[in-house]
Short mmCIF file of C-alpha atoms in Angstrom, two decimals:
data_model
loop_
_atom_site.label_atom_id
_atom_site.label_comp_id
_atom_site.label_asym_id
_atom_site.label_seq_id
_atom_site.Cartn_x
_atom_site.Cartn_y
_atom_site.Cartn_z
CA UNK A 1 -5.32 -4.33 26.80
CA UNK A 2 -3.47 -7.37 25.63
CA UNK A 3 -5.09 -9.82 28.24
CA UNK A 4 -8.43 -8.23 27.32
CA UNK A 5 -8.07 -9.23 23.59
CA UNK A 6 -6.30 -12.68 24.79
CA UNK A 7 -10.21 -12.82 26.41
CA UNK A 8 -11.73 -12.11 23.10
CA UNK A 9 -13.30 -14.65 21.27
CA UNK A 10 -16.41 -13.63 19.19
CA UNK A 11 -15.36 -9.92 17.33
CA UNK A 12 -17.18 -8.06 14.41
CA UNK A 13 -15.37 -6.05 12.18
CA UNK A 14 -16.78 -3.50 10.16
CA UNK A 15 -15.80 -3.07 6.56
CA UNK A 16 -14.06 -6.80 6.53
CA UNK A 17 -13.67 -6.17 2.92
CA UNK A 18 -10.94 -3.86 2.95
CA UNK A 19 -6.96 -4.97 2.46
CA UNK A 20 -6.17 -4.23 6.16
CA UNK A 21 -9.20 -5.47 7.79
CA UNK A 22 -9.47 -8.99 5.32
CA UNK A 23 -5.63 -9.17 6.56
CA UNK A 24 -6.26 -8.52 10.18
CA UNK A 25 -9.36 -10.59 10.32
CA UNK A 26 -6.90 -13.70 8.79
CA UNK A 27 -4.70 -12.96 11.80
CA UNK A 28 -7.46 -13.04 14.43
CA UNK A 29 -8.37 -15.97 12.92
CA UNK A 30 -5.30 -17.60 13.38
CA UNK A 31 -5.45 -16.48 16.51
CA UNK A 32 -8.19 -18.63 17.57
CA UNK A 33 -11.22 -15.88 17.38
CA UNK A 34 -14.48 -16.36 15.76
CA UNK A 35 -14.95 -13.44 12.98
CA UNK A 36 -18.35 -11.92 12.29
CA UNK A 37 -18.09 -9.55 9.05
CA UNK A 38 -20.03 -7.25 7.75
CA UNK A 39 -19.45 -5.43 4.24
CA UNK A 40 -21.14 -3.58 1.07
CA UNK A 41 -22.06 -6.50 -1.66
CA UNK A 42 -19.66 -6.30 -4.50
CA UNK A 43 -16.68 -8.13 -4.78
CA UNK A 44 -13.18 -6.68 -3.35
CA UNK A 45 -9.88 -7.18 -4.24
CA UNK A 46 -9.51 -9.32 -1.29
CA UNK A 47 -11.97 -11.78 -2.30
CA UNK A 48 -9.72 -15.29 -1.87
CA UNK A 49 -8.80 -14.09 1.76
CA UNK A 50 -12.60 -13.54 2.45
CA UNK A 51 -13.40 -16.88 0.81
CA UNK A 52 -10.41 -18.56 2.79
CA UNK A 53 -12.39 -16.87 5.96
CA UNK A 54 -15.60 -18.78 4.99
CA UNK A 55 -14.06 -21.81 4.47
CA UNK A 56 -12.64 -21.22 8.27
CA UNK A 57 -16.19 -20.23 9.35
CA UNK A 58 -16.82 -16.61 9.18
CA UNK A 59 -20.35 -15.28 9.07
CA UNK A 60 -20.29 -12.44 6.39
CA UNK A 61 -23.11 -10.38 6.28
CA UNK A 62 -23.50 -8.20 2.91
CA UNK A 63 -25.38 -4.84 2.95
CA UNK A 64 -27.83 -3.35 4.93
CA UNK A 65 -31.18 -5.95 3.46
CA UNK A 66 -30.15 -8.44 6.78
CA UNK A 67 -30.16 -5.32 9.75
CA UNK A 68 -32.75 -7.31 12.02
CA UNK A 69 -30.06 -10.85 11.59
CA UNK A 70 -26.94 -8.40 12.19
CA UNK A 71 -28.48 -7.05 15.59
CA UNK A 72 -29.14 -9.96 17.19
CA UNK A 73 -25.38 -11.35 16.51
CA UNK A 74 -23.93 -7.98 18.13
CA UNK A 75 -25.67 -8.87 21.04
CA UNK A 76 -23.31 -11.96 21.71
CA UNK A 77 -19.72 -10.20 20.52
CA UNK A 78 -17.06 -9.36 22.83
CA UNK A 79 -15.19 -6.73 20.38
CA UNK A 80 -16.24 -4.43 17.62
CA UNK A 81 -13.61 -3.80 15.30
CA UNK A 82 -13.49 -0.76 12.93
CA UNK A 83 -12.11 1.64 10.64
CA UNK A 84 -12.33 5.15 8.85
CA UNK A 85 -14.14 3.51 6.51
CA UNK A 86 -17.96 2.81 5.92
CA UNK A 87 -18.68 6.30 8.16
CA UNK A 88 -16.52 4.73 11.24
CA UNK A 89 -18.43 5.72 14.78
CA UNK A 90 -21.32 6.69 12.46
CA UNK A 91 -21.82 3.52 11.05
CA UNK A 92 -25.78 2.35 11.30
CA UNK A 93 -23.84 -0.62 13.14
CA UNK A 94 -21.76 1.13 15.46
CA UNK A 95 -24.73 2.64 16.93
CA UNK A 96 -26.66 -0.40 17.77
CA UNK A 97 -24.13 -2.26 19.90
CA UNK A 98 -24.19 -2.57 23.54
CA UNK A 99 -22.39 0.38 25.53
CA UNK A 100 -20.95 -2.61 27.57
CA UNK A 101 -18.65 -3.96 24.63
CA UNK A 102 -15.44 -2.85 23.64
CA UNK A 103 -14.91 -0.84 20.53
CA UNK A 104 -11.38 -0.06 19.38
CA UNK A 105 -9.86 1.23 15.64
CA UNK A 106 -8.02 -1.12 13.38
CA UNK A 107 -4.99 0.56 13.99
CA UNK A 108 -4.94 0.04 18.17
CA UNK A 109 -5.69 -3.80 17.44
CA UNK A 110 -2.58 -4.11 15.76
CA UNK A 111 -0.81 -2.28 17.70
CA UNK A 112 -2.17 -4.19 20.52
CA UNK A 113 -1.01 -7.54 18.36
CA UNK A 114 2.42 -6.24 17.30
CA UNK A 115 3.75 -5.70 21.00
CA UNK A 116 4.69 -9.25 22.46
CA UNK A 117 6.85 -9.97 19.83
CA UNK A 118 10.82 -9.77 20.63
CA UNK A 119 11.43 -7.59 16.93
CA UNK A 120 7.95 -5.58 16.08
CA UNK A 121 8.95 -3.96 12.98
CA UNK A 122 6.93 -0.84 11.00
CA UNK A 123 7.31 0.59 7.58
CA UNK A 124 6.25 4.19 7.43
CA UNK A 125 6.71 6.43 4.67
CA UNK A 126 4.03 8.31 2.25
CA UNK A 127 4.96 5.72 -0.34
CA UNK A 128 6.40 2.22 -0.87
CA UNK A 129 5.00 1.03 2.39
CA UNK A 130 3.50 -1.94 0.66
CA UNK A 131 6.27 -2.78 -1.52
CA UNK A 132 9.02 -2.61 1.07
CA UNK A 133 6.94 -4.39 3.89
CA UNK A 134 6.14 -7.06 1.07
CA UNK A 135 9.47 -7.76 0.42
CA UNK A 136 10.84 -7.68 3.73
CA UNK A 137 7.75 -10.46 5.17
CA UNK A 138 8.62 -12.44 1.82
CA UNK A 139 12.43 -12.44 2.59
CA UNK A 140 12.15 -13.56 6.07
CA UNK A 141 9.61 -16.47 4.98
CA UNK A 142 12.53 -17.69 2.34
CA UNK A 143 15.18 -17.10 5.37
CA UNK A 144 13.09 -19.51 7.25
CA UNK A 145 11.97 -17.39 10.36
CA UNK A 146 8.17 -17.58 9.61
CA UNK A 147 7.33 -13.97 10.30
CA UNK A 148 4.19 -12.82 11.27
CA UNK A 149 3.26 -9.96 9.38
CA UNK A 150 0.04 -7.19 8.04
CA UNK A 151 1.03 -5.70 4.96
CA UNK A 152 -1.11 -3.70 3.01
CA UNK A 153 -1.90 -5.79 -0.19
CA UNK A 154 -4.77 -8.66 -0.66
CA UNK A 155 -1.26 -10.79 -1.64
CA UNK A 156 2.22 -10.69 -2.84
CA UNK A 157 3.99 -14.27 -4.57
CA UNK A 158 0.90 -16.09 -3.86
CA UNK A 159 0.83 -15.01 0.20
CA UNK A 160 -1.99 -13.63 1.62
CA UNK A 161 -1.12 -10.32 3.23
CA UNK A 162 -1.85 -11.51 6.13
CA UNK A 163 -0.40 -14.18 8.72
CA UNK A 164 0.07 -14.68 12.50
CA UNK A 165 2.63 -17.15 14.36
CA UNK A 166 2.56 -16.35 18.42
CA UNK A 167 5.92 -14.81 19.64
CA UNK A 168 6.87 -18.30 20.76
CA UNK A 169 7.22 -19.13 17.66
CA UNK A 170 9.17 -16.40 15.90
CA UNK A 171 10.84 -13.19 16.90
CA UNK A 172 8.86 -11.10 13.95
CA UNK A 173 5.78 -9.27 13.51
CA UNK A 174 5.97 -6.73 10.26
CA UNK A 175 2.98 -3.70 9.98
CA UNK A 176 2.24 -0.66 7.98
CA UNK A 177 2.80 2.49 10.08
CA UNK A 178 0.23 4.93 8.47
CA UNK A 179 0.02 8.19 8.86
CA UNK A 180 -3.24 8.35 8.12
CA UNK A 181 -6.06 9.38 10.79
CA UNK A 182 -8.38 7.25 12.77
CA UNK A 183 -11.59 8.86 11.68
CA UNK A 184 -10.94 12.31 10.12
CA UNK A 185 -12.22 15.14 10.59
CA UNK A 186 -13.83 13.80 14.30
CA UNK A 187 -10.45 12.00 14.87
CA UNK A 188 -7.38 12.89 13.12
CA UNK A 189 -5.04 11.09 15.13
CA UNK A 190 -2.27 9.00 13.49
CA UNK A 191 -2.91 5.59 12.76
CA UNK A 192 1.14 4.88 13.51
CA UNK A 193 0.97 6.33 17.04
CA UNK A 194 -0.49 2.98 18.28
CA UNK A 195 2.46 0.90 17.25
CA UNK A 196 5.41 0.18 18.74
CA UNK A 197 8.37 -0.57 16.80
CA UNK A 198 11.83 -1.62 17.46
CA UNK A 199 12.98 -0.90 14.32
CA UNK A 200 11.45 1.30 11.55
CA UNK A 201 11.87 1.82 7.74
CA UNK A 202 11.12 4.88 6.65
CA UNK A 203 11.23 5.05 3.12
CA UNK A 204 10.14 9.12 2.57
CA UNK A 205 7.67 12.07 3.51
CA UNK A 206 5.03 13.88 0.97
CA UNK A 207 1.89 15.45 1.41
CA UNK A 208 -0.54 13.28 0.65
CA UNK A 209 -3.61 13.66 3.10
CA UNK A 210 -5.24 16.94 2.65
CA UNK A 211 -8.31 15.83 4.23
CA UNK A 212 -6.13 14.92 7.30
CA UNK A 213 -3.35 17.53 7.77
CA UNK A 214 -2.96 21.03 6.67
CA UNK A 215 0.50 21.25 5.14
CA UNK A 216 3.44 19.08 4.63
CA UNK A 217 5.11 20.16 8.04
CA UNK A 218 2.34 19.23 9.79
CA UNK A 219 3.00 15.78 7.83
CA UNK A 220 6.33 15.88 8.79
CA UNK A 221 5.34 16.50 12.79
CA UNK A 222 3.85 13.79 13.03
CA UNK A 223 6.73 11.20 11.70
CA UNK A 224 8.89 13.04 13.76
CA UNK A 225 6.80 12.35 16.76
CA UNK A 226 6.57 8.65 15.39
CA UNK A 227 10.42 8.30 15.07
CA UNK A 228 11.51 9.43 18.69
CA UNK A 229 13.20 6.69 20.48
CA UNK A 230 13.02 4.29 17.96
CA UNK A 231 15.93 3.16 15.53
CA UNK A 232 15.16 3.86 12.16
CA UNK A 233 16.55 2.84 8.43
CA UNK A 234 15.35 6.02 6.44
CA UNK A 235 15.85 6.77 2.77
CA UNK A 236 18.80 9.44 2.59
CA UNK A 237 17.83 10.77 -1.07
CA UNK A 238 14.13 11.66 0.52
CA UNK A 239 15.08 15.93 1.27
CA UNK A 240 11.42 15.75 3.20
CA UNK A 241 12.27 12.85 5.59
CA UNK A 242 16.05 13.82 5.91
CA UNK A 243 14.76 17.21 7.60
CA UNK A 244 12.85 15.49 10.41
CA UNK A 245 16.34 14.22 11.74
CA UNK A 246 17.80 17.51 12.81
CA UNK A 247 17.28 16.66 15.71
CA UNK A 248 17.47 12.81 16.82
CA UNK A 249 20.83 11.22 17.73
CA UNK A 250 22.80 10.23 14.69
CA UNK A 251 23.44 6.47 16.44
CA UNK A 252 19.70 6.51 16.03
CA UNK A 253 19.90 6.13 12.51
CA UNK A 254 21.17 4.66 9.23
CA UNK A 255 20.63 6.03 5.47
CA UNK A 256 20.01 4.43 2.26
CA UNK A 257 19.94 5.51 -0.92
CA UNK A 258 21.80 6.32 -4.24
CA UNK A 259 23.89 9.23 -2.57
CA UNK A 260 27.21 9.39 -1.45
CA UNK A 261 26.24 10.41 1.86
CA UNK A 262 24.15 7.54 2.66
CA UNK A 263 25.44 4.48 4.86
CA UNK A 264 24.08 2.30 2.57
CA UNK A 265 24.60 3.55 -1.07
CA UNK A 266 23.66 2.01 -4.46
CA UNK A 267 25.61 2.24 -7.46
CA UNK A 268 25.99 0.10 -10.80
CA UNK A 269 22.24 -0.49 -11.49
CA UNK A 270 21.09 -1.83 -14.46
CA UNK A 271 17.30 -2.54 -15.42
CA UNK A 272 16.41 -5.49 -17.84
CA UNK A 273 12.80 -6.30 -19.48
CA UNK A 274 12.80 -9.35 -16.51
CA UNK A 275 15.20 -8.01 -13.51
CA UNK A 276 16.94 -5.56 -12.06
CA UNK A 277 20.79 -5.53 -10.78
CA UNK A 278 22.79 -3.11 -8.15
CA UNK A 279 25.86 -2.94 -5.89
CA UNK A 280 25.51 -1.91 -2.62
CA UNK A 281 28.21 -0.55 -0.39
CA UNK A 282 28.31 0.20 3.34
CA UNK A 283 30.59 2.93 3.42
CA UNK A 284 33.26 2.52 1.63
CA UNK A 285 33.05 -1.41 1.98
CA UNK A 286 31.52 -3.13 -1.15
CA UNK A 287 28.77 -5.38 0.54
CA UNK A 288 27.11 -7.57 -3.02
CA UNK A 289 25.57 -6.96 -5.71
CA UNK A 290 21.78 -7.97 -5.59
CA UNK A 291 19.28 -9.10 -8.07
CA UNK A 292 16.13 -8.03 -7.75
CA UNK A 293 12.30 -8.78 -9.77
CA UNK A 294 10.46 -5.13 -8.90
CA UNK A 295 11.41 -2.58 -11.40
CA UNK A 296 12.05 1.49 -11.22
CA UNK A 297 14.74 3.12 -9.34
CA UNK A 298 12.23 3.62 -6.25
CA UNK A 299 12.09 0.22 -5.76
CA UNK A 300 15.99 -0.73 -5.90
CA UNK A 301 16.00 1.81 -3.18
CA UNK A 302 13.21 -0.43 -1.46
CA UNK A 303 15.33 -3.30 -1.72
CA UNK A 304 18.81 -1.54 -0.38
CA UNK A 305 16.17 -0.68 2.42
CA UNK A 306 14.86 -4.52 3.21
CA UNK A 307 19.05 -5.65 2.69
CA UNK A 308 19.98 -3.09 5.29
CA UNK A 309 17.35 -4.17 7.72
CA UNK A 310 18.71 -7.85 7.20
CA UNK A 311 22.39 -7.39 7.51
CA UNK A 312 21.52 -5.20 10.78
CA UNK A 313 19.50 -8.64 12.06
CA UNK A 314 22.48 -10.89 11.63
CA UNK A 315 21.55 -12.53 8.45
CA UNK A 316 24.68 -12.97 5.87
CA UNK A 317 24.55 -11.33 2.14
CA UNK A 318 24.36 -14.44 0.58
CA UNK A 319 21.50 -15.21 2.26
CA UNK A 320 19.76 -12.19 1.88
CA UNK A 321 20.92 -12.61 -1.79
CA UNK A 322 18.61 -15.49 -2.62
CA UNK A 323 15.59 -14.76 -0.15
CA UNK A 324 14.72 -11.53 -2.28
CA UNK A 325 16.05 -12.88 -5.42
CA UNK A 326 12.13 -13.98 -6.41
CA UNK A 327 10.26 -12.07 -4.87
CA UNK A 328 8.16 -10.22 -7.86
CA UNK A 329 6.42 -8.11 -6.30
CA UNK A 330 2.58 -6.95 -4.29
CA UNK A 331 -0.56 -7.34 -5.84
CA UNK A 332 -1.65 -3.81 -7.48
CA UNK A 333 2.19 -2.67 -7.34
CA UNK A 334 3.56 -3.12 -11.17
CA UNK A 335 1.46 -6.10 -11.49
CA UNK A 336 1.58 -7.53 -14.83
CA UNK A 337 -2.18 -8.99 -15.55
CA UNK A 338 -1.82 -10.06 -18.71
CA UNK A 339 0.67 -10.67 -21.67
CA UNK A 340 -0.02 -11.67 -25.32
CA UNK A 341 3.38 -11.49 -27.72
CA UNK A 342 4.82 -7.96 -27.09
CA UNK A 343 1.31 -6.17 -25.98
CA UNK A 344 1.30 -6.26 -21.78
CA UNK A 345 -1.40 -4.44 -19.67
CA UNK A 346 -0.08 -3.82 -16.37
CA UNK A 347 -1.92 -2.76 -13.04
CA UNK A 348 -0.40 -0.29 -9.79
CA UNK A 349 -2.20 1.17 -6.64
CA UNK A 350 -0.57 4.74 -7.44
CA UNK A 351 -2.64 7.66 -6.34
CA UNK A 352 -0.67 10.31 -5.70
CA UNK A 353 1.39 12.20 -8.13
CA UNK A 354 5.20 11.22 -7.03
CA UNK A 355 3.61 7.38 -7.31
CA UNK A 356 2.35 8.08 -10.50
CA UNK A 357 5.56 10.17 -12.09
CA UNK A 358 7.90 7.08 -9.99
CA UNK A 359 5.88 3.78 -11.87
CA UNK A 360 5.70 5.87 -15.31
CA UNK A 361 9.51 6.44 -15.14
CA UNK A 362 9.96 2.71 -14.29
CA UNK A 363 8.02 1.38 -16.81
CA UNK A 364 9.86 3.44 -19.47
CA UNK A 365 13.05 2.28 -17.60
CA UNK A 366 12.22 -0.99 -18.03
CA UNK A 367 10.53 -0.75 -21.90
CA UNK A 368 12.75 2.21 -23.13
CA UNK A 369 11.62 1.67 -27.01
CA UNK A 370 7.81 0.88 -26.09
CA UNK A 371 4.83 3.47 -26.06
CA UNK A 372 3.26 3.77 -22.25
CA UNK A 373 -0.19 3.91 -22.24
CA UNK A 374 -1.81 5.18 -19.13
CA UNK A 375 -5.23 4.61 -17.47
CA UNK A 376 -6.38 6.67 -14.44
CA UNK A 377 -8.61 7.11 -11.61
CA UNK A 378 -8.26 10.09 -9.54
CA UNK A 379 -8.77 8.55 -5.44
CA UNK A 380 -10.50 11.42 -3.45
CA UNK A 381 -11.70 15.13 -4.35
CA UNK A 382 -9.51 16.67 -1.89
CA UNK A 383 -6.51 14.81 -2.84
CA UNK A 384 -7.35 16.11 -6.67
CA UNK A 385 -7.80 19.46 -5.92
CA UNK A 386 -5.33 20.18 -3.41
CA UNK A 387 -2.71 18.84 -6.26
CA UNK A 388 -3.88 19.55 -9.45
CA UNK A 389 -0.59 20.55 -10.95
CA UNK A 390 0.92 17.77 -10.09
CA UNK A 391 -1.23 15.38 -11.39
CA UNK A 392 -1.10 16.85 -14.75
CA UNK A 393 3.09 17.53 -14.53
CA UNK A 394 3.34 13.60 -13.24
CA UNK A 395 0.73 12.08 -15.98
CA UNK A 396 2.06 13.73 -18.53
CA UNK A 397 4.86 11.48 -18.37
CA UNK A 398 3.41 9.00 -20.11
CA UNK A 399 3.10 8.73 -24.01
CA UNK A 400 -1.15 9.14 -23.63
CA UNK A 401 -2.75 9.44 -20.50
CA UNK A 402 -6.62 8.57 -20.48
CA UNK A 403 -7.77 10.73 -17.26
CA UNK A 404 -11.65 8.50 -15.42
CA UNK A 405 -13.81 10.52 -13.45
CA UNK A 406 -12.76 10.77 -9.88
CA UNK A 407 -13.39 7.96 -7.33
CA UNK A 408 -14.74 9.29 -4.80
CA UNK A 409 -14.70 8.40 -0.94
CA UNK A 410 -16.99 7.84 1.52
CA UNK A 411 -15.63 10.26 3.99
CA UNK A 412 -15.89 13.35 1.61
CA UNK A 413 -19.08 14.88 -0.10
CA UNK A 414 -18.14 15.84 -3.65
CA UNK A 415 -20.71 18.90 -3.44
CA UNK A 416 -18.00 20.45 -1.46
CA UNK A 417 -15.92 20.42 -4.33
CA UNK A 418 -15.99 22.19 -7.40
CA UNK A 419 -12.92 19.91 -8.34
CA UNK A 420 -13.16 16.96 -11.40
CA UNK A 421 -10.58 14.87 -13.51
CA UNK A 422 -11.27 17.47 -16.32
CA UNK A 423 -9.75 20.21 -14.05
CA UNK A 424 -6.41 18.02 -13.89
CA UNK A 425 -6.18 18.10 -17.72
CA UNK A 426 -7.28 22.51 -17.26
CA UNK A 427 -4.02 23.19 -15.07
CA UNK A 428 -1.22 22.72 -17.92
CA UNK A 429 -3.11 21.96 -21.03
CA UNK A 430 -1.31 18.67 -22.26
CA UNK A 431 -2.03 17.24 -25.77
CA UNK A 432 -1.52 13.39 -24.07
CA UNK A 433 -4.08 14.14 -21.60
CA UNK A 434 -8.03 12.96 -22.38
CA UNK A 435 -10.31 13.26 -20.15
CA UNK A 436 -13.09 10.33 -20.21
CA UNK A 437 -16.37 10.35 -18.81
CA UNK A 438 -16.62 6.86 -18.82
CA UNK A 439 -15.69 3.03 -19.76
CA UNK A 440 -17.28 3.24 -23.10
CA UNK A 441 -15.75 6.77 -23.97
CA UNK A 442 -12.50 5.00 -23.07
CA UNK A 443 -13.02 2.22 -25.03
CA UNK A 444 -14.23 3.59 -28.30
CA UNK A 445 -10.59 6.02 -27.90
CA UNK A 446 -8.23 3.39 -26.80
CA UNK A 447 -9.09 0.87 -29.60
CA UNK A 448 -8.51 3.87 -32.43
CA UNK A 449 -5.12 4.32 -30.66
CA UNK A 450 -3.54 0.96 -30.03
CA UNK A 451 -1.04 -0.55 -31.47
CA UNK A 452 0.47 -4.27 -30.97
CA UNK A 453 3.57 -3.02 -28.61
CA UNK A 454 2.09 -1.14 -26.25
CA UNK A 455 2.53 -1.16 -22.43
CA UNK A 456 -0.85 -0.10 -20.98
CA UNK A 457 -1.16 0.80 -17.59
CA UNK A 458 -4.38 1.13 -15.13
CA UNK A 459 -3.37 3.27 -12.22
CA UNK A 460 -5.33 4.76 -9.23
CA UNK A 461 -6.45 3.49 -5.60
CA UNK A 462 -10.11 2.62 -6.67
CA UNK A 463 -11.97 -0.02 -9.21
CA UNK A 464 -9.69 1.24 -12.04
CA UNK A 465 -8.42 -2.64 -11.69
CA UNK A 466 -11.47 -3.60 -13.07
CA UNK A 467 -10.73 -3.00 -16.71
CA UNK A 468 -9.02 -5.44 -16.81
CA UNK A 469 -11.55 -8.10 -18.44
CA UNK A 470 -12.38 -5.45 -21.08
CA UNK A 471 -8.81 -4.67 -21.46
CA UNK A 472 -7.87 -8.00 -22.43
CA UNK A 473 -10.42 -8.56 -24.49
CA UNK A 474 -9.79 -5.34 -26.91
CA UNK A 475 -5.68 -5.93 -26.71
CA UNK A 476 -6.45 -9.62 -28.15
CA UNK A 477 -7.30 -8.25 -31.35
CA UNK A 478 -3.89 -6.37 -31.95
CA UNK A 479 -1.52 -9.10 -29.96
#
């Protein structure tokens, strides 16, 4: 497989748009390959990769207006790259290629990528993989190793989430295990089972795919099947993840966590408006105490997680001290968009309830006297229905929750579901729960609610992000 794709030099990918596949097509890229792209129209969050891409020479084809030019160009690829997205092996495209060229899933190209290096790392878990892979790829650029990395963010402190140096070079390649599937319901394979990982961080276990398995153990299953033979730095305060260790060889692993039975255990945390402090002991053995820029106690758990990792790779704590010292955090993860005197408007990728309830607690964590304001867009019918309760227990947290329509995805029909944002607000009537059908509905309610020291939040994995113009534009009149 590897010489094959050392062979490669013209490959289309489908759905270039998307944070993994704008990331991956960087690293081919830098690889030497020519990229072909093709994409829906409108403008993604990953826009200055894709521009970077044309500026390197990539011929981006938008929308389905050009199907006569995109034809003729799959005649000359050598690789067709693809996703669950966009319809996958139903794609119009997919189906016009030649039987003679190679088609393989995102997920076995970097796989495929990942395995020459000396110290492939992944980062599984049903959350934080984004954050914690972040950090670590940002801490080993400040140690000076130039990693290579895929991380699942457009960018975190001005990096692209994206970048490739060959295994000469440097012992590291970072990656995302998902847990996802390749293309359910055809293919419900795990994405992580075509990586390779000497070490892993697993940072916990929920149920978060409906639409891929059928209950949480089958969630658990698979990460069990994922962890065997590997070494693995797990959060110990996770009671999901903790289970799937019954039965692998306690050598085989090291805990984290604010617990007293972890290996690694936090203690003395504080949380500031601008940082957050901890101690961190191995054992019994004080190891530092670490200041950090991501906020919520999830995320000093993250960090204890990327330290760990370090210390087992040989790298002193006072090193490790200032490489994570700045690091502030991934695009769409507690993102702070805009300020104006004490009003801030803030922006996370949350989508599933123990996301949600996790970034609400750290933002009143980190603005104890200050009213949260919540914005959100449901991700996927079946996610929505299959959790209903816990949407409306986890939004609740938040002084006023303003509940969008769902976002729906392509691999689901919403006619199949008798599930909308209303019904979230219907499981546990909550008076700080509203239900909006849409921008201007939001609009006209928000500015007859605000006040100048607010924290407002848009949550949700979809265009949510995209308020944030309007946003700015109706906080500048109470700033």
């Amino acid at each position: 497989m590897l010489t094959m794709l050392n062979q490669v030099k013209k490959i289309f990918i489908c759905g270039i748009k998307g944070v993994a596949m704008a990331n991956l097509a960087l690293i081919l890229n830098q690889m030497g390959k020519e990229i072909i792209g093709w994409d829906v129209e409108e403008d993604f969050i990953t826009k200055p990769i894709i521009d970077q891409l044309k500026e390197k020479q990539l011929l981006l084809i938008e929308g389905e207006k050009n199907i006569h030019r995109l034809t003729n160009l799959l005649k000359n690829i050598d690789l067709y790259v693809y996703s669950a997205a966009h319809q996958s092996m139903n794609n119009f495209l997919f189906k016009k290629i030649s039987p003679s060229v190679r088609r393989l899933h995102q997920a076995e190209i970097i796989g495929e990528i990942m395995k020459p290096f000396p110290i492939p790392i992944a980062v599984a878990g049903s959350h934080g993989k984004t954050t914690i892979s972040s950090l670590l790829s940002y801490s080993l650029i400040q140690l000076n190793q130039k990693p290579s990395y895929l991380v699942g963010t457009s960018s975190f402190n001005n990096y692209f989430g994206g970048d490739y140096h060959s295994p000469s070079k440097t012992k590291f390649f970072i990656a995302e295990a998902d847990e996802y599937g390749l293309n359910p319901p055809i293919n419900k394979t795990p994405k992580f089972f075509f990586l390779s990982p000497k070490y892993i961080i697993a940072s916990n276990i929920d149920f978060d795919h409906p639409d891929v398995y059928q209950n949480l153990e089958e969630v658990k299953t698979a990460f069990k099947k994922f962890f065997d033979k590997k070494f693995i730095f797990a959060n110990g305060d996770s009671k999901n993840l903790l289970t799937t260790f019954k039965e692998i060889n306690r050598k085989q692993y090291l805990l984290y966590g604010f617990n007293n039975e972890n290996d690694y255990r936090i203690t003395n945390y504080f949380i500031a408006e601008n940082w957050v402090s901890f101690d961190l002991y191995y054992h019994q053995k004080q190891i530092g105490t670490f200041k950090v820029k991501i906020f919520g106690l999830m995320n000093i758990i993250n960090s204890a997680a990327v330290i760990a990792l370090l210390l087992q790779l040989g790298f002193s704590v006072d090193e490790i001290r200032k490489a994570i010292e700045n690091f502030t955090g991934a695009k769409r993860r507690f993102e702070i968009v805009y300020q104006k005197n004490n009003l801030k408007i803030f922006d996370d990728y949350a989508h599933h309830p123990t996301e949600i309830e996790k970034t609400i607690e750290a933002a009143h964590l980190r603005f104890p006297k200050r009213r949260i304001i919540v914005i959100f867009q449901p991700h996927t019918y079946s996610r929505t229905q299959t959790l209903l309760k816990e949407f409306n227990h986890s939004l609740s947290k938040a002084n006023l929750t303003f509940i969008l329509p769902i976002f729906p995805s392509a691999r689901e029909n919403k006619n199949q579901f008798k599930t909308s944002s209303q019904s979230i607000i219907n499981a546990d009537n909550k008076k700080n729960l509203i239900f909006v059908k849409n921008k201007k509905e939001l609009f006209d309610i928000l500015s007859k609610n605000l006040t100048k020291n607010d924290i407002i939040f848009t949550i949700g994995a979809g265009d949510v992000y995209k308020l944030k113009d309007d946003l700015i534009d109706l906080v500048n009149q109470y700033a």
